[in-house]
Amino acid sequence: DAKTTQPNSMESNEEEPVHLPCNHSTISGTDYIHWYRQLPSQGPEYVIHGLTSNVNNRMASLAIAEDRKSSTLILHRATLRDAAVYYCILSSGGSNYKLTFGKGTLLTVNP
Amino acid sequence: NAGVTQTPKFRILKIGQSMTLQCTQDMNHNYMYWYRQDPGMGLKLIYYSVGAGITDKGEVPNGYNVSRSTTEDFPLRLELAAPSQTSVYFCASSGRGTESYNEQFFGPGTRLTVL
């Protein structure tokens, strides 16, 4: 399975935008990019996913590099509730339902 | 919708005991999963199912068994509990379709300690 690399931790201030990076240099053409987040003592929560084009939803935006070797999750206005571990995950084209979670990025949001 | 529910929330087992972790979803999802999460780590897939009667191994299946007799339920069985199975267990489900299976819905987890 293709691997992802994320910073261990990042810090942000409330009401400021947050850009969470993810490198996936060995991504193949049919791999989807998924982002999940896990709030303290809870199960993971879906954030967004994409294949080639940038994606927007009510929670966040996903910017995918043209060569697909990296992507960035954008939280437009961080709130205290966004403090969580964010996981960037690749899934194989034929098995998009099988996700492999890494350690993710711990996002701290300062008031 | 209740979503994905798991019971129990907490459990302490002695080495060698057996137990079943229950998972139920009310979203009529075809796909269901069991993950474990050790402290400070990401989730690892134990078993998954693409529909009733169909199950397959994930990344860390040893020491566990599953069954899927209905669309709603996907129990996880530990036959001979070992300290290495101390973890938080998450059940998840996802729908079927062109894109819908990409979003997995997770339960609140079962915290298991084996002493």
mmCIF file of C-alpha atoms in Angstrom:
data_model
loop_
_atom_site.group_PDB
_atom_site.id
_atom_site.type_symbol
_atom_site.label_atom_id
_atom_site.label_comp_id
_atom_site.label_asym_id
_atom_site.label_seq_id
_atom_site.Cartn_x
_atom_site.Cartn_y
_atom_site.Cartn_z
ATOM 1 C CA ASP A 1 0.000 0.000 0.000
ATOM 2 C CA ALA A 2 1.148 3.531 -0.749
ATOM 3 C CA LYS A 3 2.408 5.398 2.299
ATOM 4 C CA THR A 4 1.831 8.929 3.531
ATOM 5 C CA THR A 5 4.056 11.283 5.520
ATOM 6 C CA GLN A 6 2.588 13.897 7.843
ATOM 7 C CA PRO A 7 4.112 16.180 10.481
ATOM 8 C CA ASN A 8 3.678 14.789 13.988
ATOM 9 C CA SER A 9 2.077 17.970 15.288
ATOM 10 C CA MET A 10 0.976 21.448 14.290
ATOM 11 C CA GLU A 11 -0.348 24.430 16.136
ATOM 12 C CA SER A 12 -2.851 27.054 15.114
ATOM 13 C CA ASN A 13 -4.766 29.961 16.554
ATOM 14 C CA GLU A 14 -8.521 30.073 16.770
ATOM 15 C CA GLU A 15 -10.285 31.646 13.773
ATOM 16 C CA GLU A 16 -7.174 31.406 11.583
ATOM 17 C CA PRO A 17 -6.814 29.109 8.565
ATOM 18 C CA VAL A 18 -4.905 25.867 8.980
ATOM 19 C CA HIS A 19 -3.033 24.029 6.240
ATOM 20 C CA LEU A 20 -2.246 20.412 7.069
ATOM 21 C CA PRO A 21 0.255 18.879 4.629
ATOM 22 C CA CYS A 22 0.568 15.282 3.483
ATOM 23 C CA ASN A 23 3.215 13.755 1.225
ATOM 24 C CA HIS A 24 2.446 10.623 -0.769
ATOM 25 C CA SER A 25 5.183 10.399 -3.371
ATOM 26 C CA THR A 26 4.460 6.738 -4.257
ATOM 27 C CA ILE A 27 0.776 7.286 -4.991
ATOM 28 C CA SER A 28 -0.585 5.396 -7.981
ATOM 29 C CA GLY A 29 -3.096 6.638 -10.510
ATOM 30 C CA THR A 30 -6.103 4.945 -8.941
ATOM 31 C CA ASP A 31 -5.344 5.744 -5.286
ATOM 32 C CA TYR A 32 -7.848 7.937 -3.503
ATOM 33 C CA ILE A 33 -6.709 10.454 -0.866
ATOM 34 C CA HIS A 34 -8.785 10.406 2.306
ATOM 35 C CA TRP A 35 -8.699 12.614 5.383
ATOM 36 C CA TYR A 36 -10.170 11.590 8.700
ATOM 37 C CA ARG A 37 -9.856 13.205 12.088
ATOM 38 C CA GLN A 38 -10.113 11.823 15.591
ATOM 39 C CA LEU A 39 -11.183 13.994 18.485
ATOM 40 C CA PRO A 40 -9.989 12.959 21.952
ATOM 41 C CA SER A 41 -11.620 9.740 23.194
ATOM 42 C CA GLN A 42 -13.766 9.373 20.070
ATOM 43 C CA GLY A 43 -13.794 7.275 16.933
ATOM 44 C CA PRO A 44 -12.405 8.752 13.716
ATOM 45 C CA GLU A 45 -14.629 11.048 11.696
ATOM 46 C CA TYR A 46 -14.601 11.416 7.914
ATOM 47 C CA VAL A 47 -13.465 14.820 6.710
ATOM 48 C CA ILE A 48 -12.993 14.701 2.956
ATOM 49 C CA HIS A 49 -11.610 12.639 0.100
ATOM 50 C CA GLY A 50 -10.509 13.157 -3.474
ATOM 51 C CA LEU A 51 -8.794 11.624 -6.462
ATOM 52 C CA THR A 52 -7.342 14.312 -8.733
ATOM 53 C CA SER A 53 -9.298 17.537 -8.442
ATOM 54 C CA ASN A 54 -9.530 19.859 -5.468
ATOM 55 C CA VAL A 55 -12.575 19.199 -3.306
ATOM 56 C CA ASN A 56 -14.630 21.333 -0.965
ATOM 57 C CA ASN A 57 -17.242 20.406 1.592
ATOM 58 C CA ARG A 58 -18.772 21.975 4.665
ATOM 59 C CA MET A 59 -15.894 20.898 6.880
ATOM 60 C CA ALA A 60 -12.783 21.577 4.833
ATOM 61 C CA SER A 61 -11.075 21.837 1.461
ATOM 62 C CA LEU A 62 -8.659 19.378 -0.066
ATOM 63 C CA ALA A 63 -5.988 20.726 -2.376
ATOM 64 C CA ILE A 64 -4.229 18.067 -4.451
ATOM 65 C CA ALA A 65 -0.948 18.817 -6.202
ATOM 66 C CA GLU A 66 -0.922 18.467 -9.947
ATOM 67 C CA ASP A 67 1.464 15.476 -9.787
ATOM 68 C CA ARG A 68 -0.623 14.038 -6.903
ATOM 69 C CA LYS A 69 2.489 13.470 -4.809
ATOM 70 C CA SER A 70 1.194 15.720 -2.058
ATOM 71 C CA SER A 71 -2.030 17.175 -0.759
ATOM 72 C CA THR A 72 -3.133 19.748 1.797
ATOM 73 C CA LEU A 73 -6.168 19.743 4.028
ATOM 74 C CA ILE A 74 -7.380 23.273 4.614
ATOM 75 C CA LEU A 75 -9.519 24.278 7.569
ATOM 76 C CA HIS A 76 -10.662 27.761 6.678
ATOM 77 C CA ARG A 77 -11.293 29.025 10.195
ATOM 78 C CA ALA A 78 -10.011 26.843 13.012
ATOM 79 C CA THR A 79 -12.132 26.475 16.117
ATOM 80 C CA LEU A 80 -11.298 24.821 19.421
ATOM 81 C CA ARG A 81 -13.448 21.896 18.315
ATOM 82 C CA ASP A 82 -11.036 21.257 15.429
ATOM 83 C CA ALA A 83 -8.299 20.180 17.851
ATOM 84 C CA ALA A 84 -7.771 16.540 16.887
ATOM 85 C CA VAL A 85 -5.462 14.061 15.213
ATOM 86 C CA TYR A 86 -5.785 14.352 11.428
ATOM 87 C CA TYR A 87 -5.049 11.302 9.298
ATOM 88 C CA CYS A 88 -4.135 11.422 5.623
ATOM 89 C CA ILE A 89 -4.797 8.009 4.068
ATOM 90 C CA LEU A 90 -4.399 6.486 0.633
ATOM 91 C CA SER A 91 -6.588 3.637 -0.525
ATOM 92 C CA SER A 92 -5.867 1.323 -3.418
ATOM 93 C CA GLY A 93 -7.966 1.766 -6.498
ATOM 94 C CA GLY A 94 -9.553 -1.666 -6.342
ATOM 95 C CA SER A 95 -10.059 -1.582 -2.583
ATOM 96 C CA ASN A 96 -11.046 1.943 -1.782
ATOM 97 C CA TYR A 97 -12.871 0.725 1.262
ATOM 98 C CA LYS A 98 -9.690 -0.537 2.949
ATOM 99 C CA LEU A 99 -7.984 2.257 4.835
ATOM 100 C CA THR A 100 -4.556 2.137 6.476
ATOM 101 C CA PHE A 101 -4.176 4.723 9.216
ATOM 102 C CA GLY A 102 -0.762 6.151 10.118
ATOM 103 C CA LYS A 103 -0.013 8.195 13.234
ATOM 104 C CA GLY A 104 -1.477 11.380 11.782
ATOM 105 C CA THR A 105 -0.905 15.030 12.761
ATOM 106 C CA LEU A 106 -1.956 16.264 16.171
ATOM 107 C CA LEU A 107 -3.487 19.703 15.667
ATOM 108 C CA THR A 108 -3.550 22.020 18.659
ATOM 109 C CA VAL A 109 -5.788 25.098 18.428
ATOM 110 C CA ASN A 110 -4.957 27.990 20.739
ATOM 111 C CA PRO A 111 -7.729 30.329 21.941
ATOM 112 C CA ASN B 1 -30.388 7.031 12.989
ATOM 113 C CA ALA B 2 -28.200 5.775 15.822
ATOM 114 C CA GLY B 3 -25.373 5.173 13.341
ATOM 115 C CA VAL B 4 -22.805 2.631 14.540
ATOM 116 C CA THR B 5 -23.227 1.359 18.077
ATOM 117 C CA GLN B 6 -20.766 -0.756 20.035
ATOM 118 C CA THR B 7 -21.092 -2.665 23.280
ATOM 119 C CA PRO B 8 -19.624 -2.826 25.812
ATOM 120 C CA LYS B 9 -17.880 0.532 26.274
ATOM 121 C CA PHE B 10 -15.303 -0.904 28.660
ATOM 122 C CA ARG B 11 -14.241 -4.410 29.603
ATOM 123 C CA ILE B 12 -11.496 -6.016 31.668
ATOM 124 C CA LEU B 13 -10.622 -9.605 30.805
ATOM 125 C CA LYS B 14 -8.308 -12.112 32.391
ATOM 126 C CA ILE B 15 -5.738 -13.883 30.245
ATOM 127 C CA GLY B 16 -7.349 -16.813 28.466
ATOM 128 C CA GLN B 17 -10.921 -15.580 28.760
ATOM 129 C CA SER B 18 -13.156 -15.112 25.752
ATOM 130 C CA MET B 19 -15.555 -12.375 24.794
ATOM 131 C CA THR B 20 -17.521 -10.926 21.923
ATOM 132 C CA LEU B 21 -17.514 -7.268 21.021
ATOM 133 C CA GLN B 22 -20.827 -6.270 19.510
ATOM 134 C CA CYS B 23 -21.290 -3.860 16.612
ATOM 135 C CA THR B 24 -24.554 -2.795 14.987
ATOM 136 C CA GLN B 25 -25.306 -0.238 12.297
ATOM 137 C CA ASP B 26 -28.697 1.038 11.201
ATOM 138 C CA MET B 27 -27.668 2.725 7.946
ATOM 139 C CA ASN B 28 -28.127 -0.357 5.738
ATOM 140 C CA HIS B 29 -24.432 -0.273 4.885
ATOM 141 C CA ASN B 30 -22.918 -3.221 3.072
ATOM 142 C CA TYR B 31 -19.357 -2.707 4.280
ATOM 143 C CA MET B 32 -18.322 -3.155 7.907
ATOM 144 C CA TYR B 33 -14.923 -3.107 9.595
ATOM 145 C CA TRP B 34 -13.143 -3.786 12.843
ATOM 146 C CA TYR B 35 -10.073 -1.771 13.821
ATOM 147 C CA ARG B 36 -7.869 -1.696 16.867
ATOM 148 C CA GLN B 37 -5.963 1.321 18.138
ATOM 149 C CA ASP B 38 -3.040 0.980 20.510
ATOM 150 C CA PRO B 39 -1.950 3.996 22.586
ATOM 151 C CA GLY B 40 -0.421 6.778 20.486
ATOM 152 C CA MET B 41 -0.857 4.849 17.255
ATOM 153 C CA GLY B 42 -3.154 4.920 14.274
ATOM 154 C CA LEU B 43 -5.887 2.361 13.661
ATOM 155 C CA LYS B 44 -5.137 -1.073 12.282
ATOM 156 C CA LEU B 45 -7.697 -3.097 10.343
ATOM 157 C CA ILE B 46 -8.502 -6.465 11.919
ATOM 158 C CA TYR B 47 -11.300 -7.829 9.727
ATOM 159 C CA TYR B 48 -13.781 -6.455 7.265
ATOM 160 C CA SER B 49 -16.950 -7.548 5.510
ATOM 161 C CA VAL B 50 -18.348 -6.480 2.149
ATOM 162 C CA GLY B 51 -21.771 -7.944 2.823
ATOM 163 C CA ALA B 52 -23.702 -10.499 4.845
ATOM 164 C CA GLY B 53 -21.936 -13.859 4.768
ATOM 165 C CA ILE B 54 -18.664 -12.421 3.429
ATOM 166 C CA THR B 55 -15.692 -11.597 5.628
ATOM 167 C CA ASP B 56 -11.981 -11.198 5.041
ATOM 168 C CA LYS B 57 -8.800 -10.606 7.002
ATOM 169 C CA GLY B 58 -7.266 -7.215 7.442
ATOM 170 C CA GLU B 59 -3.806 -6.283 8.621
ATOM 171 C CA VAL B 60 -3.873 -7.844 12.133
ATOM 172 C CA PRO B 61 -6.411 -10.748 12.227
ATOM 173 C CA ASN B 62 -4.549 -13.177 14.511
ATOM 174 C CA GLY B 63 -6.398 -13.916 17.740
ATOM 175 C CA TYR B 64 -9.755 -12.722 16.415
ATOM 176 C CA ASN B 65 -12.762 -14.124 14.581
ATOM 177 C CA VAL B 66 -15.758 -12.474 12.961
ATOM 178 C CA SER B 67 -19.075 -13.406 11.446
ATOM 179 C CA ARG B 68 -21.631 -11.467 9.428
ATOM 180 C CA SER B 69 -25.002 -13.177 9.396
ATOM 181 C CA THR B 70 -27.007 -9.981 8.910
ATOM 182 C CA THR B 71 -26.409 -6.632 7.244
ATOM 183 C CA GLU B 72 -26.718 -4.842 10.586
ATOM 184 C CA ASP B 73 -24.426 -6.853 12.871
ATOM 185 C CA PHE B 74 -20.712 -7.587 12.770
ATOM 186 C CA PRO B 75 -19.489 -9.114 16.057
ATOM 187 C CA LEU B 76 -15.784 -9.565 16.837
ATOM 188 C CA ARG B 77 -14.783 -12.607 18.885
ATOM 189 C CA LEU B 78 -11.675 -12.936 21.054
ATOM 190 C CA GLU B 79 -11.200 -16.594 21.909
ATOM 191 C CA LEU B 80 -8.168 -16.623 24.230
ATOM 192 C CA ALA B 81 -7.474 -13.126 25.459
ATOM 193 C CA ALA B 82 -3.828 -12.055 25.706
ATOM 194 C CA PRO B 83 -2.262 -8.867 27.140
ATOM 195 C CA SER B 84 -1.254 -7.891 23.580
ATOM 196 C CA GLN B 85 -4.956 -7.497 22.783
ATOM 197 C CA THR B 86 -5.290 -4.634 25.248
ATOM 198 C CA SER B 87 -6.472 -1.842 22.974
ATOM 199 C CA VAL B 88 -9.392 0.311 21.911
ATOM 200 C CA TYR B 89 -11.554 -1.405 19.321
ATOM 201 C CA PHE B 90 -13.529 0.538 16.756
ATOM 202 C CA CYS B 91 -16.229 -0.763 14.487
ATOM 203 C CA ALA B 92 -17.075 1.139 11.298
ATOM 204 C CA SER B 93 -19.406 0.856 8.340
ATOM 205 C CA SER B 94 -19.684 2.349 4.876
ATOM 206 C CA GLY B 95 -22.227 2.269 2.117
ATOM 207 C CA ARG B 96 -22.029 0.791 -1.339
ATOM 208 C CA GLY B 97 -22.065 2.675 -4.562
ATOM 209 C CA THR B 98 -19.834 4.654 -6.847
ATOM 210 C CA GLU B 99 -18.626 7.009 -4.157
ATOM 211 C CA SER B 100 -20.585 6.267 -1.011
ATOM 212 C CA TYR B 101 -18.300 3.543 0.233
ATOM 213 C CA ASN B 102 -15.518 6.046 0.660
ATOM 214 C CA GLU B 103 -16.944 7.535 3.848
ATOM 215 C CA GLN B 104 -16.614 5.268 6.840
ATOM 216 C CA PHE B 105 -18.764 5.893 9.922
ATOM 217 C CA PHE B 106 -17.165 4.877 13.194
ATOM 218 C CA GLY B 107 -18.635 3.737 16.473
ATOM 219 C CA PRO B 108 -17.550 5.166 19.845
ATOM 220 C CA GLY B 109 -15.168 2.302 20.584
ATOM 221 C CA THR B 110 -14.705 -0.430 23.182
ATOM 222 C CA ARG B 111 -11.806 -0.070 25.573
ATOM 223 C CA LEU B 112 -10.487 -3.551 26.402
ATOM 224 C CA THR B 113 -7.885 -4.375 29.027
ATOM 225 C CA VAL B 114 -6.468 -7.882 29.375
ATOM 226 C CA LEU B 115 -4.732 -8.621 32.672
#
